[in-house]
């Protein structure tokens, strides 16, 4: 049986954080695993005046740390606007974070376990705080490393770090009296405090176990521990590991699935393990429900549970089942494809290598080159063809391995089958040669490659060639080459957009000025339709707008 535990012993921390928020200061609660940081965060966030702050909660988890923007998936629109990737996607989330009623001055972003934020999410938090409209109220486990952008929060004086220490003896006695419903005998209280070292989670697990086994009982108005009091020390990880190992198979499966994939949709978990197991896990405080946007998501009751479960043998055996279930239910959530691809890759159950390619492109657009590279390698190994080669080569080029990228592209050249593949191959090679290997002849080779093609493909290769001339500062040659491009196709293809963007830049360089504004607006209006398939357009768009 799991018992309700009161919130006691943190009045100093609550008062200090509440006062700091009122003064416009962000706060970061730091302490060891299990000392009560998450509970303290929830209590403080729940006490904030809705007329002063809008509190938005974010849960960073180990399961979602592999997914760029994973912690902020709830703040993305359900229906993805066409062409929204990368920086624009970040801006959508940022707009959602700073959004607040007109009567409210600031947003409090309550983030549990900030050390588990993925790099893109951590960057977003830093950007949000720098707007002046967002205060961070976060927790961080110590000791341990954090993403660079989280460290920047205190380096730039955007948050104040305060320690959350273990409970002292008096606080421990107060907490025990609250949960047991009466005072604890002195020797019992002292031994429980010494064994747990004031760690709230360890104390909870130990005392709940003692109550269930009948080793604590009330005698003469005081609670006594009648069992073995000779143990020298216990720690939170060993206590939780023992609890998980002793769970019935169905409840252990629930905990393992949630640890691997939290947050987990209630319907999905019921579909995998049955309603009885889910309800029992909630009743035993193994998992907890979090309702958002009319959905019921399930998370582990405490973050340390996840760390313990994932360290146990065979915990990842459910990844393939998770992927199969989400695929069968049409992958309704925005990040489902990326999550399924990661599950398939890590469970060695890849059936469609193009799933990994698409997920790798998403990770690449969200600036997670590490995950994108991992997905690209797996896609290649699974027979992803030129799509996998193109993605892998681009990532190698942008992560300091351009020679390996060129070698990979060269090995793929004999197998190219269509003009579309030859165009992408030429652009990928040309961009790596120009940008990473500083090859001054790359632009000329692209121009020559266009001679063997016709239509939009040739226009695109010539436009990239002109782009390279302009980027190296040879505006005169770029402008002359632009005049040599045959009359552009009438439709707004990617090739035309690429060339048009550079025409605007070069025309402005030659004194076009305000006369180009209408043409610039027309150019910008057609960008969203082509950005997903032609990411280099983003650089052209930025250059032309500036």
Short mmCIF file of C-alpha atoms in Angstrom, two decimals:
data_model
loop_
_atom_site.label_atom_id
_atom_site.label_comp_id
_atom_site.label_asym_id
_atom_site.label_seq_id
_atom_site.Cartn_x
_atom_site.Cartn_y
_atom_site.Cartn_z
CA UNK A 1 0.00 0.00 0.00
CA UNK A 2 1.25 3.50 -0.87
CA UNK A 3 0.59 6.28 1.62
CA UNK A 4 0.15 10.01 1.08
CA UNK A 5 3.15 12.07 2.18
CA UNK A 6 2.70 15.69 3.26
CA UNK A 7 4.89 18.59 2.16
CA UNK A 8 6.81 19.85 5.17
CA UNK A 9 10.18 21.30 6.14
CA UNK A 10 10.81 23.63 3.20
CA UNK A 11 9.39 26.94 4.42
CA UNK A 12 12.74 28.73 4.03
CA UNK A 13 13.17 27.65 0.41
CA UNK A 14 9.53 28.42 -0.44
CA UNK A 15 9.78 31.90 1.02
CA UNK A 16 13.06 32.69 -0.68
CA UNK A 17 11.94 31.52 -4.12
CA UNK A 18 8.54 33.20 -3.92
CA UNK A 19 10.15 36.51 -2.95
CA UNK A 20 12.69 36.23 -5.78
CA UNK A 21 9.99 35.57 -8.39
CA UNK A 22 8.05 38.59 -7.15
CA UNK A 23 11.18 40.66 -7.74
CA UNK A 24 11.57 39.32 -11.28
CA UNK A 25 14.36 36.82 -10.56
CA UNK A 26 14.52 33.30 -11.95
CA UNK A 27 15.49 30.52 -9.55
CA UNK A 28 17.26 27.18 -9.95
CA UNK A 29 16.79 24.59 -7.18
CA UNK A 30 19.85 22.34 -6.92
CA UNK A 31 20.36 19.18 -4.92
CA UNK A 32 21.02 15.44 -4.90
CA UNK A 33 18.60 12.89 -6.31
CA UNK A 34 15.63 12.32 -4.03
CA UNK A 35 15.99 15.32 -1.69
CA UNK A 36 12.63 16.73 -2.79
CA UNK A 37 13.42 19.20 -5.58
CA UNK A 38 10.54 18.08 -7.81
CA UNK A 39 7.97 18.30 -5.00
CA UNK A 40 9.31 21.71 -3.97
CA UNK A 41 9.02 22.92 -7.56
CA UNK A 42 5.41 21.72 -7.83
CA UNK A 43 4.42 23.35 -4.54
CA UNK A 44 5.99 26.71 -5.39
CA UNK A 45 4.57 26.72 -8.92
CA UNK A 46 1.12 25.92 -7.57
CA UNK A 47 1.25 28.82 -5.11
CA UNK A 48 1.90 31.54 -7.70
CA UNK A 49 -0.80 34.15 -8.13
CA UNK A 50 -2.54 33.65 -11.48
CA UNK A 51 -3.06 37.41 -11.67
CA UNK A 52 0.68 38.01 -11.54
CA UNK A 53 2.21 35.03 -13.35
CA UNK A 54 1.24 32.51 -15.99
CA UNK A 55 2.91 29.24 -14.98
CA UNK A 56 3.87 26.87 -17.80
CA UNK A 57 5.27 23.49 -16.79
CA UNK A 58 7.91 21.53 -18.66
CA UNK A 59 9.14 18.04 -17.82
CA UNK A 60 12.61 17.09 -18.99
CA UNK A 61 13.08 13.32 -19.03
CA UNK A 62 15.83 10.94 -20.03
CA UNK A 63 13.43 9.34 -22.52
CA UNK A 64 12.82 12.62 -24.35
CA UNK A 65 16.38 13.94 -24.08
CA UNK A 66 17.19 12.06 -27.31
CA UNK A 67 14.54 14.05 -29.22
CA UNK A 68 15.36 17.65 -30.21
CA UNK A 69 12.66 19.93 -28.77
CA UNK A 70 11.31 16.84 -27.01
CA UNK A 71 10.71 18.67 -23.73
CA UNK A 72 8.64 21.29 -25.55
CA UNK A 73 6.55 19.03 -27.78
CA UNK A 74 3.42 20.18 -25.94
CA UNK A 75 4.04 23.76 -27.08
CA UNK A 76 4.20 22.91 -30.78
CA UNK A 77 1.02 23.22 -32.84
CA UNK A 78 -0.83 19.95 -33.35
CA UNK A 79 -1.07 20.45 -37.09
CA UNK A 80 2.35 21.29 -38.46
CA UNK A 81 2.21 24.41 -40.67
CA UNK A 82 3.47 23.54 -44.13
CA UNK A 83 7.21 24.05 -44.39
CA UNK A 84 7.79 24.82 -40.72
CA UNK A 85 11.20 23.40 -39.81
CA UNK A 86 14.27 24.41 -37.90
CA UNK A 87 14.54 28.03 -36.82
CA UNK A 88 10.92 28.82 -37.69
CA UNK A 89 9.82 25.88 -35.58
CA UNK A 90 11.85 27.24 -32.67
CA UNK A 91 10.18 30.61 -33.11
CA UNK A 92 6.74 28.99 -32.96
CA UNK A 93 7.59 27.42 -29.61
CA UNK A 94 9.13 30.65 -28.35
CA UNK A 95 5.98 32.58 -29.27
CA UNK A 96 3.90 29.99 -27.41
CA UNK A 97 6.11 30.26 -24.32
CA UNK A 98 5.98 34.05 -24.02
CA UNK A 99 2.25 34.21 -24.78
CA UNK A 100 0.28 35.40 -21.73
CA UNK A 101 -2.91 37.31 -20.87
CA UNK A 102 -2.55 41.06 -21.24
CA UNK A 103 -3.03 41.51 -17.48
CA UNK A 104 -0.11 39.21 -16.62
CA UNK A 105 3.39 40.68 -16.63
CA UNK A 106 5.51 37.53 -16.83
CA UNK A 107 5.53 33.82 -17.55
CA UNK A 108 7.06 31.41 -15.04
CA UNK A 109 8.56 28.47 -16.89
CA UNK A 110 8.65 25.63 -14.34
CA UNK A 111 11.15 23.02 -15.59
CA UNK A 112 11.95 19.87 -13.64
CA UNK A 113 15.36 18.19 -14.17
CA UNK A 114 16.94 20.80 -16.42
CA UNK A 115 20.08 18.66 -16.74
CA UNK A 116 18.01 16.35 -18.96
CA UNK A 117 17.02 19.00 -21.52
CA UNK A 118 18.15 18.27 -25.05
CA UNK A 119 20.47 20.88 -26.52
CA UNK A 120 17.81 22.51 -28.70
CA UNK A 121 15.36 22.79 -25.81
CA UNK A 122 18.06 24.25 -23.57
CA UNK A 123 18.87 26.86 -26.23
CA UNK A 124 15.18 27.73 -26.39
CA UNK A 125 14.97 28.25 -22.62
CA UNK A 126 17.90 30.66 -22.77
CA UNK A 127 16.28 32.58 -25.63
CA UNK A 128 12.97 32.74 -23.78
CA UNK A 129 14.52 34.18 -20.63
CA UNK A 130 16.35 36.81 -22.62
CA UNK A 131 13.05 38.20 -23.93
CA UNK A 132 12.40 39.69 -20.48
CA UNK A 133 8.94 38.10 -20.31
CA UNK A 134 9.92 34.67 -18.96
CA UNK A 135 11.30 33.65 -15.57
CA UNK A 136 12.78 30.19 -15.12
CA UNK A 137 11.88 28.19 -12.03
CA UNK A 138 13.86 25.00 -12.46
CA UNK A 139 15.46 22.06 -10.74
CA UNK A 140 18.86 20.54 -11.39
CA UNK A 141 20.40 17.41 -9.93
CA UNK A 142 23.88 17.84 -8.47
CA UNK A 143 26.57 16.84 -8.99
CA UNK A 144 26.48 16.50 -12.75
CA UNK A 145 26.85 18.30 -16.05
CA UNK A 146 24.19 20.42 -17.76
CA UNK A 147 23.72 21.64 -21.33
CA UNK A 148 25.80 24.74 -22.06
CA UNK A 149 22.72 26.96 -22.43
CA UNK A 150 21.50 25.96 -18.96
CA UNK A 151 24.86 26.96 -17.49
CA UNK A 152 24.54 30.26 -19.35
CA UNK A 153 21.44 31.05 -17.30
CA UNK A 154 23.45 31.59 -14.14
CA UNK A 155 26.55 32.88 -15.91
CA UNK A 156 24.40 35.68 -17.39
CA UNK A 157 22.69 36.25 -14.03
CA UNK A 158 19.29 35.16 -15.36
CA UNK A 159 18.71 32.74 -12.47
CA UNK A 160 19.86 32.46 -8.87
CA UNK A 161 20.98 29.01 -7.76
CA UNK A 162 19.87 27.86 -4.33
CA UNK A 163 20.72 24.53 -2.69
CA UNK A 164 18.03 22.10 -1.58
CA UNK A 165 19.73 20.16 1.23
CA UNK A 166 18.57 16.88 2.77
CA UNK A 167 16.18 17.18 5.72
CA UNK A 168 17.74 17.66 9.13
CA UNK A 169 16.68 15.54 12.10
CA UNK A 170 13.93 17.93 13.22
CA UNK A 171 12.46 18.18 9.72
CA UNK A 172 12.58 14.39 9.36
CA UNK A 173 10.67 13.93 12.64
CA UNK A 174 8.08 16.49 11.50
CA UNK A 175 7.63 14.70 8.17
CA UNK A 176 7.34 11.27 9.83
CA UNK A 177 4.75 12.57 12.29
CA UNK A 178 2.74 13.93 9.38
CA UNK A 179 2.73 10.71 7.37
CA UNK A 180 2.34 8.31 10.31
CA UNK A 181 -0.21 10.41 12.16
CA UNK A 182 1.76 10.68 15.37
CA UNK A 183 5.18 11.26 16.92
CA UNK A 184 8.06 8.83 16.36
CA UNK A 185 9.96 7.29 19.24
CA UNK A 186 13.39 8.91 19.59
CA UNK A 187 15.61 5.94 18.74
CA UNK A 188 13.43 5.05 15.74
CA UNK A 189 13.45 8.62 14.41
CA UNK A 190 17.20 8.91 14.86
CA UNK A 191 17.89 5.60 13.07
CA UNK A 192 15.59 6.44 10.13
CA UNK A 193 17.29 9.80 9.74
CA UNK A 194 20.77 8.28 9.92
CA UNK A 195 19.96 5.52 7.43
CA UNK A 196 18.37 7.83 4.86
CA UNK A 197 20.61 10.84 5.53
CA UNK A 198 17.55 13.05 5.26
CA UNK A 199 16.80 11.99 1.67
CA UNK A 200 13.02 12.30 1.29
CA UNK A 201 12.60 9.71 -1.47
CA UNK A 202 14.68 7.12 0.37
CA UNK A 203 12.76 7.82 3.57
CA UNK A 204 9.42 7.44 1.79
CA UNK A 205 10.32 4.13 0.19
CA UNK A 206 11.79 2.75 3.41
CA UNK A 207 8.93 3.80 5.69
CA UNK A 208 6.21 2.67 3.28
CA UNK A 209 7.92 -0.72 3.11
CA UNK A 210 8.20 -0.95 6.89
CA UNK A 211 4.53 -0.10 7.32
CA UNK A 212 3.46 -2.70 4.79
CA UNK A 213 5.59 -5.36 6.50
CA UNK A 214 4.32 -4.39 9.95
CA UNK A 215 7.76 -3.45 11.24
CA UNK A 216 6.56 -0.05 12.49
CA UNK A 217 3.70 0.19 14.91
CA UNK A 218 2.26 2.64 17.41
CA UNK A 219 2.84 1.84 21.07
CA UNK A 220 1.81 4.22 23.84
CA UNK A 221 1.18 7.00 21.35
CA UNK A 222 4.66 6.73 19.74
CA UNK A 223 5.69 4.97 16.54
CA UNK A 224 8.39 2.30 16.97
CA UNK A 225 10.51 0.35 14.49
CA UNK A 226 10.54 -3.23 15.71
CA UNK A 227 12.64 -4.75 12.91
CA UNK A 228 16.35 -4.82 12.06
CA UNK A 229 17.85 -1.42 12.93
CA UNK A 230 21.48 -2.51 12.46
CA UNK A 231 21.80 -1.62 8.76
CA UNK A 232 24.62 0.86 8.24
CA UNK A 233 23.31 2.78 5.24
CA UNK A 234 20.86 2.63 2.36
CA UNK A 235 20.61 4.82 -0.73
CA UNK A 236 17.76 5.86 -2.95
CA UNK A 237 18.93 3.88 -5.98
CA UNK A 238 19.23 0.56 -4.15
CA UNK A 239 15.84 1.05 -2.47
CA UNK A 240 14.09 1.80 -5.76
CA UNK A 241 15.87 -1.01 -7.60
CA UNK A 242 14.68 -3.48 -4.98
CA UNK A 243 11.14 -2.14 -5.29
CA UNK A 244 11.14 -2.47 -9.08
CA UNK A 245 12.58 -6.01 -8.99
CA UNK A 246 9.83 -7.09 -6.58
CA UNK A 247 6.98 -5.74 -8.72
CA UNK A 248 4.59 -8.17 -10.42
CA UNK A 249 5.41 -8.66 -14.11
CA UNK A 250 2.52 -6.50 -15.35
CA UNK A 251 3.46 -3.54 -13.14
CA UNK A 252 7.13 -3.87 -13.98
CA UNK A 253 6.21 -3.75 -17.66
CA UNK A 254 4.24 -0.54 -17.05
CA UNK A 255 7.21 1.08 -15.31
CA UNK A 256 9.66 -0.04 -18.01
CA UNK A 257 7.50 1.30 -20.86
CA UNK A 258 6.93 4.65 -19.19
CA UNK A 259 10.64 4.94 -18.32
CA UNK A 260 11.54 4.40 -21.98
CA UNK A 261 8.95 6.68 -23.56
CA UNK A 262 7.54 9.18 -21.04
CA UNK A 263 5.30 11.00 -21.48
CA UNK A 264 3.13 8.06 -22.60
CA UNK A 265 -0.42 8.54 -23.80
CA UNK A 266 -2.91 6.80 -21.49
CA UNK A 267 -4.69 5.09 -24.37
CA UNK A 268 -1.44 3.74 -25.77
CA UNK A 269 -0.32 2.34 -22.42
CA UNK A 270 -3.72 0.69 -21.86
CA UNK A 271 -3.48 -0.77 -25.36
CA UNK A 272 -0.08 -2.27 -24.56
CA UNK A 273 -0.57 -3.58 -21.00
CA UNK A 274 -4.27 -3.36 -20.15
CA UNK A 275 -6.31 -0.97 -18.02
CA UNK A 276 -5.93 -2.95 -14.79
CA UNK A 277 -2.12 -2.72 -14.86
CA UNK A 278 -2.19 1.02 -15.59
CA UNK A 279 -4.69 1.73 -12.80
CA UNK A 280 -2.71 -0.41 -10.34
CA UNK A 281 0.52 1.42 -11.23
CA UNK A 282 -1.17 4.77 -10.57
CA UNK A 283 -2.62 3.53 -7.27
CA UNK A 284 0.82 2.39 -6.13
CA UNK A 285 2.38 5.76 -7.03
CA UNK A 286 4.63 4.24 -9.67
CA UNK A 287 3.28 6.56 -12.35
CA UNK A 288 1.25 9.76 -12.31
CA UNK A 289 -1.16 11.38 -14.74
CA UNK A 290 -0.63 14.76 -16.35
CA UNK A 291 -3.60 16.20 -18.26
CA UNK A 292 -2.80 18.59 -21.06
CA UNK A 293 -4.71 19.68 -24.14
CA UNK A 294 -7.52 17.23 -23.46
CA UNK A 295 -5.00 14.35 -23.31
CA UNK A 296 -3.97 12.21 -20.39
CA UNK A 297 -0.24 11.66 -20.37
CA UNK A 298 1.49 9.37 -17.90
CA UNK A 299 4.90 9.90 -16.33
CA UNK A 300 6.95 8.17 -13.68
CA UNK A 301 6.15 9.24 -10.14
CA UNK A 302 9.75 10.29 -9.61
CA UNK A 303 12.57 10.96 -12.12
CA UNK A 304 14.95 8.60 -10.31
CA UNK A 305 12.62 5.69 -11.15
CA UNK A 306 13.52 6.11 -14.80
CA UNK A 307 17.24 6.07 -14.17
CA UNK A 308 16.94 2.91 -12.08
CA UNK A 309 14.72 1.10 -14.60
CA UNK A 310 16.80 1.99 -17.65
CA UNK A 311 19.94 0.67 -15.94
CA UNK A 312 18.38 -2.77 -15.46
CA UNK A 313 18.97 -5.61 -17.96
CA UNK A 314 16.53 -6.00 -20.86
CA UNK A 315 14.65 -2.76 -20.08
CA UNK A 316 14.76 -1.75 -23.76
CA UNK A 317 12.97 -4.88 -24.95
CA UNK A 318 9.72 -2.90 -25.23
CA UNK A 319 11.00 -0.34 -27.78
CA UNK A 320 9.88 -2.40 -30.78
CA UNK A 321 6.40 -2.86 -29.27
CA UNK A 322 6.14 0.89 -28.67
CA UNK A 323 7.12 1.66 -32.25
CA UNK A 324 4.68 -0.90 -33.67
CA UNK A 325 1.78 0.47 -31.60
CA UNK A 326 2.37 4.08 -32.62
CA UNK A 327 2.73 3.11 -36.28
CA UNK A 328 -0.50 1.13 -36.08
CA UNK A 329 -2.36 4.14 -34.68
CA UNK A 330 -1.25 6.43 -37.53
CA UNK A 331 1.35 8.46 -35.60
CA UNK A 332 -1.00 11.28 -34.63
CA UNK A 333 1.35 13.38 -32.52
CA UNK A 334 3.74 15.83 -34.04
CA UNK A 335 6.94 14.10 -32.90
CA UNK A 336 5.71 10.53 -33.31
CA UNK A 337 7.70 9.85 -36.48
CA UNK A 338 10.94 11.01 -34.87
CA UNK A 339 10.29 9.00 -31.69
CA UNK A 340 9.35 5.86 -33.63
CA UNK A 341 12.49 6.16 -35.74
CA UNK A 342 14.67 6.37 -32.62
CA UNK A 343 12.87 3.37 -31.07
CA UNK A 344 13.24 1.34 -34.26
CA UNK A 345 16.91 2.21 -34.55
CA UNK A 346 17.72 1.36 -30.93
CA UNK A 347 15.75 -1.87 -30.93
CA UNK A 348 17.22 -3.05 -34.26
CA UNK A 349 13.74 -3.42 -35.76
CA UNK A 350 14.08 -1.07 -38.74
CA UNK A 351 11.73 -2.05 -41.54
CA UNK A 352 11.60 1.18 -43.55
CA UNK A 353 14.98 2.94 -43.86
CA UNK A 354 13.28 6.03 -45.29
CA UNK A 355 11.60 6.49 -41.90
CA UNK A 356 15.08 6.99 -40.47
CA UNK A 357 15.97 9.40 -43.27
CA UNK A 358 12.88 11.55 -42.65
CA UNK A 359 13.54 11.55 -38.91
CA UNK A 360 17.19 12.41 -39.53
CA UNK A 361 16.14 15.42 -41.61
CA UNK A 362 13.87 16.56 -38.79
CA UNK A 363 16.71 16.24 -36.25
CA UNK A 364 19.03 18.07 -38.67
CA UNK A 365 16.53 20.91 -39.07
CA UNK A 366 16.28 21.18 -35.28
CA UNK A 367 20.08 21.48 -35.05
CA UNK A 368 20.66 18.11 -33.38
CA UNK A 369 23.47 16.94 -35.65
CA UNK A 370 24.45 14.10 -33.31
CA UNK A 371 21.05 12.39 -33.51
CA UNK A 372 20.75 13.22 -37.22
CA UNK A 373 24.10 11.53 -37.83
CA UNK A 374 23.10 8.46 -35.83
CA UNK A 375 19.87 8.13 -37.82
CA UNK A 376 21.69 8.65 -41.13
CA UNK A 377 24.20 5.89 -40.32
CA UNK A 378 21.40 3.51 -39.39
CA UNK A 379 19.49 4.40 -42.57
CA UNK A 380 22.56 3.63 -44.67
CA UNK A 381 23.05 0.30 -42.93
CA UNK A 382 19.38 -0.54 -43.51
CA UNK A 383 19.61 0.11 -47.27
CA UNK A 384 18.32 3.69 -47.41
CA UNK A 385 19.92 4.35 -50.81
CA UNK A 386 20.80 7.80 -52.07
CA UNK A 387 18.49 9.58 -49.61
CA UNK A 388 20.55 8.16 -46.75
CA UNK A 389 23.82 8.98 -48.55
CA UNK A 390 22.71 12.59 -49.12
CA UNK A 391 21.78 13.08 -45.47
CA UNK A 392 24.88 11.37 -44.12
CA UNK A 393 27.20 13.32 -46.41
CA UNK A 394 25.63 16.65 -45.43
CA UNK A 395 26.09 15.86 -41.74
CA UNK A 396 29.67 14.71 -42.22
CA UNK A 397 30.41 17.92 -44.07
CA UNK A 398 28.98 20.14 -41.37
CA UNK A 399 30.57 18.24 -38.47
CA UNK A 400 34.19 18.54 -39.56
CA UNK A 401 34.59 15.46 -41.76
CA UNK A 402 34.30 16.83 -45.33
CA UNK A 403 36.80 14.38 -46.81
CA UNK A 404 34.70 11.43 -45.60
CA UNK A 405 31.60 13.16 -47.01
CA UNK A 406 33.19 13.49 -50.47
CA UNK A 407 34.35 9.87 -50.33
CA UNK A 408 30.81 8.73 -49.50
CA UNK A 409 29.31 10.81 -52.33
CA UNK A 410 31.88 9.49 -54.81
CA UNK A 411 31.02 5.92 -53.88
CA UNK A 412 27.33 6.63 -54.55
CA UNK A 413 27.80 8.32 -57.95
CA UNK A 414 27.65 5.17 -60.13
CA UNK A 415 24.27 4.24 -58.66
CA UNK A 416 22.56 7.58 -59.41
CA UNK A 417 19.45 6.88 -61.50
CA UNK A 418 17.50 10.11 -62.00
CA UNK A 419 18.20 13.74 -62.82
CA UNK A 420 16.77 14.67 -59.41
CA UNK A 421 19.38 12.50 -57.69
CA UNK A 422 22.18 13.90 -59.88
CA UNK A 423 21.13 17.45 -58.99
CA UNK A 424 21.11 16.73 -55.26
CA UNK A 425 24.41 14.89 -55.55
CA UNK A 426 26.02 17.82 -57.36
CA UNK A 427 24.72 20.36 -54.87
CA UNK A 428 25.79 18.32 -51.84
CA UNK A 429 29.28 17.81 -53.24
CA UNK A 430 29.56 21.42 -54.42
CA UNK A 431 28.50 22.88 -51.07
CA UNK A 432 30.94 20.68 -49.13
CA UNK A 433 33.82 21.43 -51.52
CA UNK A 434 33.12 25.15 -51.39
CA UNK A 435 32.17 25.62 -47.75
CA UNK A 436 34.27 23.02 -45.95
CA UNK A 437 37.26 22.40 -48.24
CA UNK A 438 37.56 25.99 -49.53
CA UNK A 439 37.82 24.76 -53.13
CA UNK A 440 37.71 27.86 -55.42
CA UNK A 441 36.75 25.74 -58.44
CA UNK A 442 33.55 24.35 -56.90
CA UNK A 443 31.35 27.11 -58.37
CA UNK A 444 32.69 26.50 -61.90
CA UNK A 445 32.07 22.75 -61.66
CA UNK A 446 28.45 23.33 -60.64
CA UNK A 447 27.98 25.69 -63.58
CA UNK A 448 29.41 23.08 -65.93
CA UNK A 449 27.25 20.33 -64.41
CA UNK A 450 24.18 22.40 -65.30
CA UNK A 451 25.10 22.17 -68.99
CA UNK A 452 24.16 18.48 -69.05
CA UNK A 453 20.74 19.14 -67.55
CA UNK A 454 17.74 21.17 -68.59
CA UNK A 455 14.81 22.91 -66.98
CA UNK A 456 14.53 23.69 -63.27
CA UNK A 457 17.46 21.40 -62.39
CA UNK A 458 19.90 23.39 -64.48
CA UNK A 459 18.55 26.65 -63.05
CA UNK A 460 19.07 25.39 -59.53
CA UNK A 461 22.68 24.30 -60.14
CA UNK A 462 23.49 27.63 -61.77
CA UNK A 463 21.86 29.47 -58.88
CA UNK A 464 23.98 27.59 -56.35
CA UNK A 465 27.06 28.35 -58.41
CA UNK A 466 26.15 32.05 -58.38
CA UNK A 467 25.54 31.79 -54.64
CA UNK A 468 29.10 30.55 -54.13
CA UNK A 469 30.54 33.39 -56.21
CA UNK A 470 28.58 35.91 -54.13
CA UNK A 471 29.55 34.29 -50.83
CA UNK A 472 33.25 34.55 -51.66
CA UNK A 473 32.74 38.26 -52.46
CA UNK A 474 32.97 38.10 -56.25
CA UNK A 475 29.77 40.11 -56.83
CA UNK A 476 30.81 41.26 -60.32
CA UNK A 477 31.19 37.69 -61.63
CA UNK A 478 28.02 36.61 -59.85
CA UNK A 479 26.02 39.44 -61.44
CA UNK A 480 27.40 38.63 -64.88
CA UNK A 481 26.61 34.93 -64.47
CA UNK A 482 23.07 35.78 -63.38
CA UNK A 483 22.50 37.48 -66.72
CA UNK A 484 23.59 34.27 -68.49
CA UNK A 485 20.84 32.14 -66.94
CA UNK A 486 18.21 31.36 -69.57
CA UNK A 487 14.78 32.88 -69.05
CA UNK A 488 13.49 31.44 -65.77
CA UNK A 489 10.55 29.09 -65.74
CA UNK A 490 7.25 30.77 -64.96
CA UNK A 491 6.36 28.62 -61.95
CA UNK A 492 7.88 29.23 -58.54
CA UNK A 493 10.14 26.19 -58.34
CA UNK A 494 12.99 25.76 -55.88
CA UNK A 495 15.47 26.58 -58.61
CA UNK A 496 13.75 29.80 -59.49
CA UNK A 497 13.54 30.81 -55.83
CA UNK A 498 17.24 30.18 -55.34
CA UNK A 499 18.13 32.26 -58.36
CA UNK A 500 15.56 34.95 -57.57
CA UNK A 501 16.90 35.35 -54.05
CA UNK A 502 20.38 36.01 -55.35
CA UNK A 503 19.11 38.29 -58.09
CA UNK A 504 17.53 40.46 -55.38
CA UNK A 505 20.73 40.48 -53.33
CA UNK A 506 22.89 41.42 -56.29
CA UNK A 507 20.40 43.99 -57.61
CA UNK A 508 20.35 45.64 -54.19
CA UNK A 509 24.17 45.62 -54.18
CA UNK A 510 24.02 47.49 -57.48
CA UNK A 511 21.60 50.10 -56.12
CA UNK A 512 18.09 48.62 -56.47
CA UNK A 513 17.00 49.78 -53.00
CA UNK A 514 13.34 50.27 -52.17
CA UNK A 515 12.25 49.52 -55.73
CA UNK A 516 12.85 45.84 -54.97
CA UNK A 517 10.48 45.61 -51.98
CA UNK A 518 7.49 44.30 -53.94
CA UNK A 519 9.65 41.65 -55.60
CA UNK A 520 11.08 40.70 -52.20
CA UNK A 521 7.57 40.19 -50.79
CA UNK A 522 6.64 37.94 -53.73
CA UNK A 523 9.83 35.95 -53.20
CA UNK A 524 9.16 35.51 -49.46
CA UNK A 525 5.54 34.46 -50.00
CA UNK A 526 6.64 31.33 -51.89
CA UNK A 527 9.43 30.23 -49.54
CA UNK A 528 7.41 28.01 -47.13
CA UNK A 529 6.40 25.62 -49.92
CA UNK A 530 10.04 24.77 -50.73
CA UNK A 531 12.03 25.04 -47.49
CA UNK A 532 11.60 21.37 -46.42
CA UNK A 533 13.09 20.02 -49.63
CA UNK A 534 15.66 22.78 -50.15
CA UNK A 535 17.08 23.87 -46.78
CA UNK A 536 19.76 26.03 -48.42
CA UNK A 537 16.97 28.45 -49.35
CA UNK A 538 16.95 29.62 -45.73
CA UNK A 539 20.40 31.18 -46.09
CA UNK A 540 19.35 32.84 -49.35
CA UNK A 541 16.17 34.19 -47.75
CA UNK A 542 18.11 35.67 -44.83
CA UNK A 543 20.68 37.24 -47.15
CA UNK A 544 18.06 38.76 -49.45
CA UNK A 545 15.98 40.17 -46.58
CA UNK A 546 18.99 41.82 -44.95
#
